[in-house]
Short mmCIF file of C-alpha atoms in Angstrom, two decimals:
data_model
loop_
_atom_site.label_atom_id
_atom_site.label_comp_id
_atom_site.label_asym_id
_atom_site.label_seq_id
_atom_site.Cartn_x
_atom_site.Cartn_y
_atom_site.Cartn_z
CA LEU Y 1 3.06 5.84 -50.42
CA PRO Y 2 1.74 3.08 -48.13
CA ASP Y 3 1.68 3.74 -44.40
CA LEU Y 4 0.06 0.82 -42.53
CA VAL Y 5 -0.64 -2.82 -43.42
CA GLU Y 6 -3.29 -4.88 -41.63
CA PHE Y 7 -4.89 -8.32 -42.01
CA THR Y 8 -8.66 -8.75 -41.78
CA PRO Y 9 -9.75 -10.99 -38.85
CA ASP Y 10 -10.56 -13.90 -41.19
CA GLY Y 11 -7.02 -13.79 -42.62
CA ASP Y 12 -8.26 -13.73 -46.23
CA THR Y 13 -7.51 -10.10 -46.99
CA VAL Y 14 -4.71 -7.59 -46.44
CA LEU Y 15 -5.53 -3.89 -46.20
CA VAL Y 16 -2.97 -1.18 -46.99
CA ALA Y 17 -3.48 2.48 -46.08
CA ASN Y 18 -1.87 4.52 -48.88
CA GLU Y 19 -1.34 7.97 -47.40
CA GLY Y 20 -0.34 9.77 -50.59
CA GLU Y 21 1.53 12.66 -48.94
CA PRO Y 22 2.38 15.56 -51.27
CA ALA Y 23 5.72 16.72 -52.55
CA SER Y 24 7.17 19.39 -50.26
CA ASP Y 25 6.27 22.18 -52.68
CA TYR Y 26 2.89 20.60 -53.53
CA SER Y 27 3.93 20.29 -57.18
CA GLU Y 28 2.51 16.79 -56.88
CA ASP Y 29 -0.15 15.57 -54.49
CA PRO Y 30 -0.96 11.86 -54.93
CA ARG Y 31 -4.46 10.62 -54.24
CA GLY Y 32 -4.96 8.76 -50.97
CA SER Y 33 -6.38 5.26 -51.20
CA VAL Y 34 -6.67 1.86 -49.54
CA SER Y 35 -5.43 -1.27 -51.29
CA VAL Y 36 -7.46 -4.42 -50.72
CA VAL Y 37 -5.35 -7.52 -51.34
CA ASP Y 38 -7.24 -10.81 -51.69
CA ILE Y 39 -5.06 -13.69 -50.42
CA SER Y 40 -7.90 -16.16 -49.88
CA GLY Y 41 -6.37 -18.43 -52.53
CA GLY Y 42 -2.86 -18.11 -51.14
CA ALA Y 43 -0.11 -15.55 -51.64
CA GLY Y 44 0.80 -17.02 -55.02
CA SER Y 45 -2.56 -16.01 -56.47
CA ALA Y 46 -3.03 -12.72 -54.63
CA SER Y 47 -4.87 -9.89 -56.36
CA SER Y 48 -5.05 -6.24 -55.39
CA THR Y 49 -7.66 -3.54 -55.95
CA SER Y 50 -7.54 0.01 -54.62
CA ALA Y 51 -10.42 2.15 -53.40
CA GLY Y 52 -10.05 5.92 -53.36
CA PHE Y 53 -12.03 9.04 -52.64
CA GLY Y 54 -12.79 10.21 -56.18
CA GLY Y 55 -16.53 10.22 -55.51
CA PHE Y 56 -16.31 12.86 -52.79
CA ASP Y 57 -16.52 16.63 -53.29
CA ALA Y 58 -14.10 18.84 -51.37
CA ALA Y 59 -16.59 21.67 -50.75
CA SER Y 60 -19.26 19.29 -49.47
CA LEU Y 61 -16.87 17.54 -47.11
CA ARG Y 62 -15.54 20.87 -45.86
CA SER Y 63 -19.09 22.00 -45.07
CA GLU Y 64 -19.50 18.84 -42.96
CA GLY Y 65 -16.39 19.67 -40.94
CA VAL Y 66 -13.76 17.59 -42.76
CA ARG Y 67 -10.45 19.45 -43.07
CA ILE Y 68 -9.75 19.77 -46.80
CA PHE Y 69 -7.04 22.38 -47.13
CA GLY Y 70 -4.18 21.34 -49.43
CA PRO Y 71 -3.40 24.02 -52.03
CA GLY Y 72 -5.77 23.44 -54.95
CA ALA Y 73 -6.33 19.84 -53.88
CA THR Y 74 -9.35 17.71 -54.68
CA ALA Y 75 -10.88 15.61 -51.93
CA ALA Y 76 -9.19 12.54 -53.43
CA GLN Y 77 -5.79 14.23 -53.17
CA ASP Y 78 -6.28 15.85 -49.77
CA LEU Y 79 -7.66 12.85 -47.87
CA GLU Y 80 -4.65 10.96 -46.54
CA PRO Y 81 -5.23 7.49 -44.99
CA GLU Y 82 -2.99 7.05 -41.95
CA SER Y 83 -4.14 3.63 -40.80
CA VAL Y 84 -6.82 1.07 -41.58
CA VAL Y 85 -8.52 -1.73 -39.68
CA ALA Y 86 -11.23 -4.22 -40.56
CA GLY Y 87 -14.32 -4.74 -38.49
CA PRO Y 88 -14.86 -8.11 -36.78
CA ASP Y 89 -16.98 -9.29 -39.74
CA SER Y 90 -14.10 -8.70 -42.22
CA GLU Y 91 -16.61 -7.00 -44.53
CA THR Y 92 -16.26 -3.40 -43.35
CA ALA Y 93 -13.06 -1.41 -42.90
CA TYR Y 94 -12.33 1.88 -41.17
CA VAL Y 95 -9.67 4.36 -42.24
CA SER Y 96 -8.15 7.13 -40.14
CA LEU Y 97 -7.72 10.38 -42.08
CA GLN Y 98 -5.50 12.07 -39.55
CA GLU Y 99 -4.72 15.48 -41.00
CA ASN Y 100 -8.32 15.74 -42.17
CA ASN Y 101 -9.73 15.07 -38.66
CA ALA Y 102 -12.01 12.39 -40.06
CA ILE Y 103 -12.43 8.67 -40.67
CA GLY Y 104 -13.47 6.80 -43.79
CA ILE Y 105 -15.81 3.80 -43.84
CA MET Y 106 -15.31 1.11 -46.49
CA ASP Y 107 -17.28 -1.79 -47.90
CA ILE Y 108 -14.80 -4.63 -48.50
CA SER Y 109 -17.32 -7.47 -48.74
CA ASP Y 110 -16.41 -7.82 -52.43
CA THR Y 111 -12.62 -7.63 -52.49
CA SER Y 112 -12.64 -7.19 -56.27
CA ASN Y 113 -14.76 -4.05 -55.98
CA PRO Y 114 -14.13 -2.31 -52.63
CA SER Y 115 -15.47 1.19 -52.08
CA VAL Y 116 -15.34 4.05 -49.59
CA THR Y 117 -18.95 4.56 -48.58
CA ASP Y 118 -18.61 7.51 -46.21
CA VAL Y 119 -16.23 10.10 -44.81
CA VAL Y 120 -17.15 11.21 -41.29
CA ALA Y 121 -15.87 14.38 -39.63
CA LEU Y 122 -14.86 13.84 -35.99
CA GLY Y 123 -15.58 17.34 -34.74
CA TYR Y 124 -13.57 19.34 -32.24
CA LYS Y 125 -12.98 19.11 -28.52
CA ASP Y 126 -14.02 22.17 -26.52
CA HIS Y 127 -11.47 22.62 -23.74
CA SER Y 128 -13.62 25.28 -22.09
CA LEU Y 129 -16.12 22.64 -20.95
CA PRO Y 130 -15.92 20.91 -17.54
CA GLY Y 131 -14.08 17.61 -17.81
CA ASN Y 132 -11.99 18.78 -20.78
CA GLU Y 133 -9.32 20.59 -18.76
CA LEU Y 134 -5.68 20.66 -19.91
CA ASP Y 135 -2.31 22.13 -19.04
CA ALA Y 136 -1.67 24.52 -21.92
CA VAL Y 137 0.99 26.75 -20.42
CA GLU Y 138 4.73 26.10 -20.45
CA ASP Y 139 5.82 27.48 -17.09
CA GLY Y 140 7.27 24.47 -15.31
CA THR Y 141 4.17 23.94 -13.16
CA ILE Y 142 1.22 21.57 -13.47
CA ASP Y 143 -1.93 23.61 -13.95
CA ILE Y 144 -4.75 21.58 -15.49
CA ARG Y 145 -7.65 23.93 -16.14
CA ASN Y 146 -10.28 24.89 -18.68
CA GLU Y 147 -9.05 27.10 -21.51
CA PRO Y 148 -10.75 28.77 -24.51
CA LEU Y 149 -9.17 26.29 -26.91
CA PHE Y 150 -10.34 23.60 -29.30
CA GLY Y 151 -8.65 20.28 -30.05
CA MET Y 152 -8.61 18.55 -33.43
CA TYR Y 153 -8.87 14.80 -32.71
CA GLN Y 154 -6.77 13.69 -35.71
CA PRO Y 155 -6.49 9.97 -34.86
CA ASP Y 156 -3.70 7.64 -35.90
CA VAL Y 157 -4.22 3.93 -35.16
CA LEU Y 158 -7.74 2.48 -35.12
CA GLU Y 159 -8.82 -0.71 -33.36
CA THR Y 160 -12.23 -2.42 -33.33
CA TYR Y 161 -14.12 -4.61 -30.89
CA ARG Y 162 -17.61 -5.98 -30.30
CA ALA Y 163 -19.94 -5.12 -27.44
CA ASP Y 164 -23.56 -6.31 -27.20
CA GLY Y 165 -23.43 -7.38 -30.83
CA GLU Y 166 -22.30 -3.96 -32.10
CA THR Y 167 -18.95 -2.90 -33.56
CA TYR Y 168 -17.00 -0.08 -31.91
CA LEU Y 169 -13.77 1.71 -32.77
CA VAL Y 170 -11.08 2.84 -30.34
CA THR Y 171 -8.48 5.43 -31.30
CA ALA Y 172 -6.08 7.85 -29.65
CA SER Y 173 -6.39 11.50 -30.68
CA GLU Y 174 -2.74 11.99 -31.56
CA GLY Y 175 -2.86 15.11 -33.72
CA ASP Y 176 -0.61 15.94 -36.66
CA ALA Y 177 0.27 19.03 -38.70
CA ARG Y 178 1.17 19.56 -42.32
CA GLU Y 179 4.60 21.12 -42.44
CA TYR Y 180 5.75 21.45 -46.04
CA GLU Y 181 7.35 24.11 -48.18
CA GLY Y 182 4.01 24.59 -49.92
CA LEU Y 183 1.86 24.46 -46.79
CA PHE Y 184 3.15 25.01 -43.26
CA GLU Y 185 0.26 25.19 -40.82
CA THR Y 186 1.98 25.10 -37.41
CA GLY Y 187 2.05 28.51 -35.80
CA ILE Y 188 3.00 30.01 -32.45
CA LEU Y 189 0.62 32.29 -30.55
CA THR Y 190 2.69 35.46 -30.24
CA ASP Y 191 2.34 38.91 -28.70
CA THR Y 192 3.24 41.21 -31.59
CA GLY Y 193 3.10 44.37 -29.44
CA GLY Y 194 0.53 46.99 -28.59
CA GLY Y 195 -1.88 44.41 -27.22
CA ASP Y 196 -2.06 42.60 -30.56
CA PHE Y 197 -1.62 38.85 -31.02
CA ALA Y 198 -0.98 36.70 -34.06
CA ILE Y 199 -0.31 33.11 -35.02
CA VAL Y 200 3.24 33.39 -36.30
CA ILE Y 201 4.41 30.74 -38.77
CA ASP Y 202 8.14 30.17 -38.63
CA ASP Y 203 9.02 27.76 -41.42
CA GLU Y 204 12.54 28.93 -42.11
CA ASP Y 205 13.86 25.39 -41.59
CA ILE Y 206 11.79 24.18 -44.53
CA ALA Y 207 13.46 24.54 -47.94
CA GLY Y 208 11.84 27.46 -49.70
CA GLY Y 209 10.04 28.55 -46.51
CA SER Y 210 8.86 32.11 -46.14
CA ASP Y 211 10.60 32.70 -42.77
CA THR Y 212 7.54 34.20 -41.08
CA ALA Y 213 3.90 34.77 -41.88
CA ASN Y 214 1.25 36.01 -39.50
CA VAL Y 215 -2.41 35.15 -39.00
CA ASP Y 216 -4.02 37.86 -36.90
CA VAL Y 217 -5.99 36.91 -33.78
CA ASP Y 218 -9.14 38.77 -32.76
CA GLU Y 219 -8.24 39.78 -29.21
CA SER Y 220 -11.83 40.80 -28.45
CA ALA Y 221 -12.92 37.14 -28.68
CA PHE Y 222 -10.89 36.27 -25.56
CA SER Y 223 -11.10 37.40 -21.95
CA SER Y 224 -8.50 39.85 -20.72
CA GLY Y 225 -5.13 38.23 -20.03
CA VAL Y 226 -5.96 34.88 -21.62
CA LEU Y 227 -3.84 35.33 -24.75
CA SER Y 228 -0.91 36.58 -22.70
CA ARG Y 229 -1.09 33.47 -20.52
CA LEU Y 230 -1.26 31.18 -23.55
CA GLU Y 231 1.52 32.93 -25.47
CA GLY Y 232 3.94 30.45 -27.03
CA LEU Y 233 1.28 27.77 -27.60
CA GLU Y 234 1.42 25.81 -30.87
CA VAL Y 235 -1.83 26.05 -32.85
CA THR Y 236 -2.90 25.65 -36.45
CA ALA Y 237 -2.83 28.61 -38.79
CA ARG Y 238 -5.44 26.80 -40.92
CA PRO Y 239 -8.48 26.64 -38.64
CA PRO Y 240 -11.64 24.79 -39.70
CA GLY Y 241 -13.48 26.44 -42.54
CA SER Y 242 -10.50 28.31 -43.96
CA GLY Y 243 -9.85 25.69 -46.62
CA ASP Y 244 -6.77 26.41 -48.71
CA SER Y 245 -7.16 30.19 -48.51
CA ASP Y 246 -5.84 32.80 -46.09
CA PRO Y 247 -8.03 32.51 -42.97
CA GLY Y 248 -7.76 36.25 -42.28
CA THR Y 249 -8.33 37.14 -38.63
CA VAL Y 250 -9.19 34.17 -36.40
CA SER Y 251 -11.31 34.20 -33.25
CA GLU Y 252 -10.71 30.57 -32.19
CA LEU Y 253 -7.51 28.65 -31.49
CA TYR Y 254 -7.18 24.98 -32.49
CA LEU Y 255 -4.65 22.51 -31.08
CA PHE Y 256 -3.32 19.41 -32.82
CA GLY Y 257 -4.87 16.39 -31.09
CA GLY Y 258 -7.46 16.00 -28.36
CA ARG Y 259 -5.27 14.65 -25.50
CA SER Y 260 -7.63 11.70 -25.17
CA TYR Y 261 -8.90 8.45 -26.59
CA LEU Y 262 -12.21 8.07 -28.40
CA ILE Y 263 -14.75 5.30 -28.77
CA LEU Y 264 -16.83 5.55 -31.93
CA ASP Y 265 -19.74 3.46 -33.16
CA SER Y 266 -19.71 1.74 -36.54
CA ASP Y 267 -21.06 4.90 -38.21
CA GLY Y 268 -18.25 7.04 -36.80
CA ASN Y 269 -20.36 8.76 -34.15
CA GLN Y 270 -18.63 9.59 -30.87
CA VAL Y 271 -19.76 7.35 -28.02
CA PHE Y 272 -17.10 8.26 -25.47
CA GLU Y 273 -14.26 10.76 -25.08
CA SER Y 274 -11.84 10.55 -22.15
CA GLY Y 275 -11.66 14.28 -21.37
CA ASP Y 276 -8.70 15.19 -19.16
CA GLN Y 277 -7.99 11.63 -17.96
CA PHE Y 278 -4.60 11.32 -19.66
CA GLU Y 279 -3.11 14.37 -18.00
CA GLN Y 280 -4.59 13.43 -14.63
CA ILE Y 281 -3.16 9.91 -14.97
CA VAL Y 282 0.35 11.20 -15.68
CA ARG Y 283 0.16 13.82 -12.93
CA ASN Y 284 -0.88 11.21 -10.35
CA SER Y 285 1.59 8.54 -11.45
CA ASP Y 286 4.42 7.52 -9.15
CA ASP Y 287 6.37 6.53 -12.28
CA VAL Y 288 6.64 10.12 -13.61
CA PRO Y 289 8.39 12.90 -11.64
CA ASP Y 290 6.31 16.09 -11.43
CA GLN Y 291 9.04 18.07 -13.16
CA GLN Y 292 8.70 15.84 -16.23
CA PHE Y 293 4.93 16.00 -16.57
CA ASN Y 294 4.05 16.18 -20.29
CA ASP Y 295 7.71 15.70 -21.19
CA ASP Y 296 8.31 15.91 -24.94
CA ASP Y 297 11.96 14.81 -24.76
CA ASN Y 298 11.85 11.04 -25.08
CA ASP Y 299 15.61 10.88 -25.72
CA ASN Y 300 16.63 13.27 -22.93
CA ASN Y 301 15.83 13.20 -19.22
CA ASP Y 302 16.91 16.74 -18.36
CA ALA Y 303 14.05 18.17 -16.33
CA ASP Y 304 13.52 21.75 -17.44
CA GLU Y 305 10.70 24.00 -18.52
CA ASP Y 306 11.55 23.56 -22.21
CA SER Y 307 10.88 19.82 -22.03
CA GLU Y 308 7.18 20.34 -21.28
CA ILE Y 309 4.99 20.07 -24.35
CA SER Y 310 2.00 22.27 -23.72
CA ALA Y 311 0.83 21.88 -27.30
CA SER Y 312 -0.21 18.24 -27.02
CA GLY Y 313 0.11 17.01 -23.44
CA PRO Y 314 0.80 13.27 -22.98
CA ASP Y 315 1.50 12.51 -26.64
CA ARG Y 316 -0.64 9.47 -27.43
CA GLU Y 317 -0.41 7.30 -30.51
CA GLY Y 318 -0.49 3.50 -30.39
CA VAL Y 319 -3.62 1.58 -29.39
CA ALA Y 320 -4.43 -2.10 -28.84
CA THR Y 321 -7.59 -3.85 -27.69
CA GLY Y 322 -8.11 -7.31 -26.26
CA GLU Y 323 -10.49 -9.52 -24.30
CA ILE Y 324 -9.67 -10.90 -20.86
CA ASP Y 325 -12.14 -13.20 -19.07
CA GLY Y 326 -15.06 -11.84 -21.09
CA ASP Y 327 -14.21 -8.16 -20.62
CA THR Y 328 -12.61 -5.90 -23.25
CA PHE Y 329 -9.68 -3.63 -22.54
CA ALA Y 330 -7.94 -0.86 -24.47
CA PHE Y 331 -4.25 -0.02 -24.11
CA VAL Y 332 -2.90 3.40 -25.14
CA GLY Y 333 0.79 4.32 -25.48
CA PHE Y 334 2.08 7.79 -24.51
CA GLU Y 335 4.83 8.35 -27.05
CA GLU Y 336 6.74 11.25 -25.51
CA VAL Y 337 6.49 10.99 -21.72
CA GLY Y 338 6.28 7.21 -22.03
CA GLY Y 339 4.08 4.58 -20.47
CA ILE Y 340 0.99 2.54 -21.25
CA ALA Y 341 -2.50 3.28 -19.92
CA MET Y 342 -5.10 0.51 -19.61
CA PHE Y 343 -8.87 1.01 -19.70
CA ASP Y 344 -11.86 -1.32 -19.35
CA VAL Y 345 -14.02 -0.53 -22.40
CA THR Y 346 -16.47 -3.42 -22.02
CA ASP Y 347 -19.25 -0.84 -21.69
CA PRO Y 348 -18.41 1.63 -24.49
CA ASP Y 349 -20.64 4.28 -22.91
CA ALA Y 350 -18.82 4.19 -19.56
CA PRO Y 351 -15.19 2.95 -19.79
CA THR Y 352 -13.06 2.96 -16.65
CA PHE Y 353 -9.36 3.55 -16.02
CA VAL Y 354 -7.53 0.43 -14.80
CA ASP Y 355 -3.78 1.07 -14.62
CA TYR Y 356 -0.79 2.99 -15.96
CA ILE Y 357 2.78 1.71 -16.14
CA ASN Y 358 5.87 3.61 -17.27
CA THR Y 359 9.12 1.65 -17.56
CA ARG Y 360 11.18 4.69 -18.52
CA ASP Y 361 14.05 5.44 -16.10
CA PHE Y 362 13.99 9.21 -15.57
CA GLY Y 363 17.14 8.96 -13.43
CA VAL Y 364 19.36 8.06 -16.39
CA ASP Y 365 20.17 10.51 -19.17
CA PRO Y 366 20.04 8.50 -22.43
CA GLU Y 367 22.47 10.69 -24.34
CA THR Y 368 25.14 10.60 -21.62
CA ALA Y 369 24.72 6.90 -20.86
CA ILE Y 370 24.66 5.73 -24.46
CA GLU Y 371 26.93 8.16 -26.29
CA ASP Y 372 29.51 8.82 -23.58
CA ASN Y 373 29.46 5.69 -21.44
CA ASN Y 374 28.77 3.08 -24.15
CA GLN Y 375 25.73 1.69 -22.37
CA PRO Y 376 23.01 -0.11 -24.36
CA ALA Y 377 20.13 1.78 -25.94
CA SER Y 378 17.89 0.52 -23.14
CA ALA Y 379 19.98 2.18 -20.42
CA ALA Y 380 17.16 4.61 -19.60
CA GLY Y 381 14.44 2.01 -19.84
CA ASP Y 382 11.76 1.93 -22.51
CA LEU Y 383 11.43 5.16 -24.51
CA ALA Y 384 8.64 6.12 -26.93
CA PRO Y 385 6.03 3.35 -27.24
CA GLU Y 386 5.05 3.10 -30.90
CA GLY Y 387 3.38 -0.18 -31.76
CA LEU Y 388 1.17 -2.20 -29.38
CA LYS Y 389 -0.12 -5.73 -29.89
CA PHE Y 390 -2.38 -7.69 -27.53
CA VAL Y 391 -1.97 -11.46 -27.22
CA PRO Y 392 -5.00 -13.29 -25.73
CA ALA Y 393 -4.39 -15.96 -23.09
CA ALA Y 394 -5.35 -18.74 -25.52
CA GLU Y 395 -2.47 -17.76 -27.85
CA SER Y 396 0.05 -16.84 -25.14
CA PRO Y 397 3.01 -19.15 -24.43
CA SER Y 398 2.65 -18.37 -20.71
CA GLY Y 399 -1.10 -18.86 -20.60
CA ASP Y 400 -1.55 -15.25 -19.45
CA PRO Y 401 -2.75 -12.37 -21.62
CA LEU Y 402 0.22 -10.36 -22.91
CA LEU Y 403 0.80 -6.89 -24.27
CA ILE Y 404 3.78 -6.52 -26.61
CA VAL Y 405 5.09 -2.97 -27.10
CA GLY Y 406 7.75 -1.77 -29.54
CA TYR Y 407 9.66 1.27 -28.26
CA GLU Y 408 10.93 3.52 -31.03
CA VAL Y 409 13.68 5.52 -29.30
CA SER Y 410 15.17 2.89 -26.97
CA GLY Y 411 14.91 0.22 -29.63
CA THR Y 412 13.45 -2.16 -27.07
CA THR Y 413 10.52 -4.53 -27.16
CA ALA Y 414 8.68 -5.04 -23.87
CA VAL Y 415 6.34 -7.93 -23.10
CA TYR Y 416 3.89 -7.20 -20.29
CA SER Y 417 1.81 -9.84 -18.54
CA VAL Y 418 -1.70 -8.54 -17.90
CA ALA Y 419 -2.85 -9.88 -14.55
#
């Protein structure tokens, strides 16, 4: 079950992230792996070898903070590569293990015998700390504040770059949940009456789902009124440490994703985390109407309270990096509300925000324009940036650096000149 394919910088090797998602009822759970395809002798003589996670123990990884929680799964089955990228030297590769909130590090120097050398837990974002504010309440207003919540980084795409001779990784903390018949972890914080709260799992739309199941919340762990304010928030019913067993009563609430981008060193250690920048960028943008802040309807421009996605904020996914006049920049796509944010990451310890552009037209309703008025899919502009690719000036037909973005919902491809 391959997910992403990527060339190494030297062009001699192709890497394939094999996610190995389970059957809906978990009757089968394939082992995740990365295929290393040697094409140094040409495509006609290509050879492929896969590296997996058979050498890792589920209990040990769980104790280090890696989310291993598939029913009865080994580490090899539960670790699910989402994307892969090679380092600048083409001898090391990095794998995002999204649902596991971790990354894998690989030695690919010998393409005939590649190996996963380490699995690194990414930790959790504490939204109660200054700088980590978020808007977590669906009430039609913008209220970015600290909350007693944690975010699971759960990255998707990884990119690498060099700074002062060292390799760094850039990734957006997208977040993702397992929602299967055999394991449905998305729950809604719900007031069940009498001052009691629970994470209610409603999986009735999944074949064989159990309709509802509750995970009790320890109200005493939260200040008075906090749970009432946060009611309706999507959180995981499988918090860290619970593994594949019933977590019992929980005293912490964990969101999917960190609403940010991360810079990691070559060992997977966090160097930088962008805090609340994404939500502040969208709030302050002239391209996004206030009433569509954190919009989760990328195929509908109706401005209403239900279109606000408090669970994940500006839904980030795609990432690209590139060098312009000796400086390195990162570009991050906001999948739901739309737009691309640009950051100067030349100094990985102190990146700076550069610009944000959103070419979505909030004044046109896509469904009405396209379905009723036979307008093209691009009638409402560019919707849902998915894949981003940077083109350096030396390879650009215009002589200027370019950013190419594929938009999933509008079906458009935009080419931006980076001045």
